[in-house]
mmCIF file of C-alpha atoms in Angstrom:
data_model
loop_
_atom_site.group_PDB
_atom_site.id
_atom_site.type_symbol
_atom_site.label_atom_id
_atom_site.label_comp_id
_atom_site.label_asym_id
_atom_site.label_seq_id
_atom_site.Cartn_x
_atom_site.Cartn_y
_atom_site.Cartn_z
ATOM 1 C CA MET J 165 180.154 124.007 65.927
ATOM 2 C CA THR J 166 180.732 120.903 63.915
ATOM 3 C CA ARG J 167 181.702 119.177 67.026
ATOM 4 C CA ARG J 168 178.543 120.129 68.818
ATOM 5 C CA LEU J 169 176.612 118.930 65.353
ATOM 6 C CA ALA J 170 178.457 115.432 65.661
ATOM 7 C CA LEU J 171 177.804 115.235 69.872
ATOM 8 C CA VAL J 172 173.678 115.915 69.136
ATOM 9 C CA VAL J 173 174.131 113.081 65.942
ATOM 10 C CA ILE J 174 175.794 110.665 68.246
ATOM 11 C CA ALA J 175 172.969 111.023 71.140
ATOM 12 C CA ALA J 176 170.006 110.848 68.910
ATOM 13 C CA ALA J 177 171.646 107.938 67.142
ATOM 14 C CA GLY J 178 171.733 106.375 71.298
ATOM 15 C CA LEU J 179 168.028 107.709 72.091
ATOM 16 C CA SER J 180 166.913 106.062 68.616
ATOM 17 C CA ALA J 181 168.387 103.116 69.352
ATOM 18 C CA CYS J 182 166.994 102.361 72.837
ATOM 19 C CA SER J 183 163.327 102.792 71.338
ATOM 20 C CA PRO J 184 161.354 99.690 70.740
ATOM 21 C CA LYS J 185 161.104 98.975 66.768
ATOM 22 C CA LEU J 186 158.719 96.404 65.081
ATOM 23 C CA PRO J 187 159.635 92.415 65.814
ATOM 24 C CA ALA J 188 162.386 90.993 63.470
ATOM 25 C CA GLY J 189 160.271 89.494 60.532
ATOM 26 C CA ILE J 190 157.839 91.935 60.283
ATOM 27 C CA ASP J 191 158.248 94.442 57.213
ATOM 28 C CA GLU J 192 157.717 98.182 58.259
ATOM 29 C CA ALA J 193 157.262 99.124 54.712
ATOM 30 C CA ALA J 194 154.445 96.504 54.137
ATOM 31 C CA LEU J 195 152.747 97.118 56.728
ATOM 32 C CA THR J 196 152.592 100.718 56.068
ATOM 33 C CA GLN J 197 151.097 99.846 52.414
ATOM 34 C CA ALA J 198 148.788 97.378 53.972
ATOM 35 C CA ILE J 199 147.384 99.897 56.414
ATOM 36 C CA GLY J 200 147.367 102.654 54.149
ATOM 37 C CA LYS J 201 144.988 100.647 51.753
ATOM 38 C CA SER J 202 142.907 99.182 53.970
ATOM 39 C CA ILE J 203 141.759 102.033 56.190
ATOM 40 C CA GLY J 204 144.146 104.627 55.377
ATOM 41 C CA SER J 205 142.755 108.487 55.407
ATOM 42 C CA PRO J 206 144.166 111.859 56.758
ATOM 43 C CA SER J 207 141.104 111.046 60.198
ATOM 44 C CA THR J 208 142.923 107.707 60.659
ATOM 45 C CA CYS J 209 145.341 106.903 63.610
ATOM 46 C CA VAL J 210 146.775 103.155 64.252
ATOM 47 C CA ILE J 211 149.313 102.920 66.979
ATOM 48 C CA VAL J 212 151.183 99.238 67.646
ATOM 49 C CA ALA J 213 152.810 99.045 71.231
ATOM 50 C CA ASP J 214 154.944 96.074 73.395
ATOM 51 C CA ALA J 215 153.260 94.995 76.624
ATOM 52 C CA GLU J 216 154.547 97.515 78.393
ATOM 53 C CA GLY J 217 152.304 100.310 76.021
ATOM 54 C CA ARG J 218 155.548 101.443 74.471
ATOM 55 C CA THR J 219 155.235 102.690 70.784
ATOM 56 C CA VAL J 220 157.059 100.509 68.167
ATOM 57 C CA TRP J 221 154.778 101.857 65.257
ATOM 58 C CA ARG J 222 152.287 104.673 64.227
ATOM 59 C CA GLY J 223 150.078 104.873 61.290
ATOM 60 C CA GLY J 224 149.268 108.311 60.778
ATOM 61 C CA GLY J 225 150.508 111.960 62.026
ATOM 62 C CA TYR J 226 151.119 112.780 65.514
ATOM 63 C CA ILE J 227 147.964 114.952 65.220
ATOM 64 C CA THR J 228 145.648 112.452 64.475
ATOM 65 C CA CYS J 229 146.808 109.905 67.080
ATOM 66 C CA SER J 230 146.552 113.450 69.822
ATOM 67 C CA ARG J 231 142.999 114.144 69.197
ATOM 68 C CA ASN J 232 140.454 114.202 71.694
ATOM 69 C CA LEU J 233 137.772 111.704 70.417
ATOM 70 C CA PRO J 234 134.858 110.433 71.582
ATOM 71 C CA THR J 235 134.987 107.169 73.428
ATOM 72 C CA CYS J 236 131.599 105.838 72.475
ATOM 73 C CA GLN J 237 131.132 105.409 76.118
ATOM 74 C CA GLY J 238 128.856 107.923 78.019
ATOM 75 C CA GLY J 239 130.126 111.228 76.522
ATOM 76 C CA GLU J 240 134.175 110.946 77.819
ATOM 77 C CA THR J 241 136.769 111.716 75.157
ATOM 78 C CA THR J 242 140.064 110.748 74.829
ATOM 79 C CA THR J 243 143.444 109.968 72.291
ATOM 80 C CA ALA J 244 144.052 106.961 71.043
ATOM 81 C CA GLU J 245 147.075 106.425 72.723
ATOM 82 C CA ALA J 246 145.211 106.460 76.227
ATOM 83 C CA VAL J 247 142.650 103.637 74.671
ATOM 84 C CA LEU J 248 145.983 101.920 73.906
ATOM 85 C CA LYS J 249 147.217 101.623 77.217
ATOM 86 C CA ALA J 250 144.037 101.135 78.393
ATOM 87 C CA GLY J 251 143.432 98.009 76.620
ATOM 88 C CA LEU J 252 147.108 96.362 76.508
ATOM 89 C CA GLY J 253 146.667 92.665 77.516
ATOM 90 C CA LYS J 254 142.626 92.876 77.399
ATOM 91 C CA PRO J 255 140.519 90.968 74.629
ATOM 92 C CA ALA J 256 139.715 92.998 71.226
ATOM 93 C CA ARG J 257 137.054 95.051 71.297
ATOM 94 C CA PHE J 258 135.340 97.397 68.638
ATOM 95 C CA THR J 259 132.827 100.224 68.659
ATOM 96 C CA SER J 260 131.465 103.261 66.950
ATOM 97 C CA CYS J 261 129.323 106.283 67.825
ATOM 98 C CA PRO J 262 127.993 109.521 66.017
ATOM 99 C CA THR J 263 130.613 112.491 66.370
ATOM 100 C CA THR J 264 129.338 116.058 65.285
ATOM 101 C CA GLY J 265 127.241 116.901 62.146
ATOM 102 C CA ALA J 266 127.169 113.968 59.820
ATOM 103 C CA ASN J 267 130.761 112.443 61.086
ATOM 104 C CA THR J 268 131.319 109.510 63.120
ATOM 105 C CA VAL J 269 133.871 107.492 64.782
ATOM 106 C CA GLY J 270 135.010 104.299 64.789
ATOM 107 C CA TRP J 271 137.538 102.501 67.271
ATOM 108 C CA ALA J 272 139.199 99.104 67.595
ATOM 109 C CA VAL J 273 141.728 97.970 69.871
ATOM 110 C CA GLY J 274 142.982 94.752 71.327
ATOM 111 C CA PRO J 275 146.030 92.127 70.877
ATOM 112 C CA VAL J 276 147.917 92.056 67.522
ATOM 113 C CA PRO J 277 146.911 88.724 66.198
ATOM 114 C CA THR J 278 149.798 86.076 65.573
ATOM 115 C CA GLY J 279 150.046 84.143 62.395
ATOM 116 C CA GLU J 280 149.792 80.590 62.804
ATOM 117 C CA GLY J 281 153.090 78.888 63.199
ATOM 118 C CA LYS J 282 154.635 82.516 64.840
ATOM 119 C CA PRO J 283 155.494 82.968 67.919
ATOM 120 C CA SER J 284 153.314 85.245 70.417
ATOM 121 C CA ARG J 285 155.063 88.945 70.648
ATOM 122 C CA GLY J 286 152.718 90.558 73.339
ATOM 123 C CA LEU J 287 151.560 93.780 71.028
ATOM 124 C CA SER J 288 148.547 95.633 71.066
ATOM 125 C CA TYR J 289 147.173 98.101 68.396
ATOM 126 C CA VAL J 290 144.358 100.619 68.654
ATOM 127 C CA ALA J 291 143.173 101.836 65.155
ATOM 128 C CA VAL J 292 140.500 104.991 65.059
ATOM 129 C CA MET J 293 139.254 106.795 62.466
ATOM 130 C CA GLU J 294 136.865 109.807 62.999
ATOM 131 C CA GLY J 295 134.840 111.558 59.971
ATOM 132 C CA GLU J 296 132.154 111.725 57.330
ATOM 133 C CA ARG J 297 133.073 108.512 56.048
ATOM 134 C CA ALA J 298 134.996 106.783 58.894
ATOM 135 C CA LEU J 299 134.011 103.177 59.111
ATOM 136 C CA PRO J 300 132.639 101.303 61.948
ATOM 137 C CA GLY J 301 134.900 99.753 64.611
ATOM 138 C CA LEU J 302 134.247 96.109 63.600
ATOM 139 C CA GLU J 303 135.187 96.821 60.062
ATOM 140 C CA ILE J 304 138.373 98.602 61.263
ATOM 141 C CA LYS J 305 139.416 95.891 63.365
ATOM 142 C CA GLU J 306 138.549 93.117 60.603
ATOM 143 C CA ARG J 307 140.600 95.516 58.083
ATOM 144 C CA ALA J 308 143.875 96.506 60.739
ATOM 145 C CA GLU J 309 144.403 92.589 61.335
ATOM 146 C CA HIS J 310 144.323 91.820 57.741
ATOM 147 C CA ALA J 311 146.778 94.522 56.812
ATOM 148 C CA PHE J 312 148.816 92.963 60.139
ATOM 149 C CA GLU J 313 148.929 89.421 58.692
ATOM 150 C CA LYS J 314 150.168 90.904 55.562
ATOM 151 C CA ALA J 315 153.071 92.581 57.062
ATOM 152 C CA GLY J 316 154.264 89.137 58.564
ATOM 153 C CA PHE J 317 152.717 88.915 62.265
#
């Protein structure tokens, strides 16, 4: 039994070593704190992905990021991951619209900004909020990009 457990631990470590991570010099704790302070709520999801669409960082629970929400484009719904993959390499955009009752949804998607004098990392992000107190897409964009700056991007 102990040998089997050791093999499982080694396999898990091997898989995590291959998964994409934040670039060197980016403070994950600072990013988590900055996102949490600026746009954090139980209804918020922020995902950062590399140029191939592989997640390098996620803020918000899996369920929050996997919810089907209105795209604000003709009644369609989709997930944050799908919006991010569709927005890879494209200019930033943001939108907001009503959902149900008094709720609204706000979306922001685009390239993670590169700070002055720092190398381009080819990362993209999506940030979405839904609920009675959801921020508009433009406000989400501004706050998310400010949080990225605080984390060292």
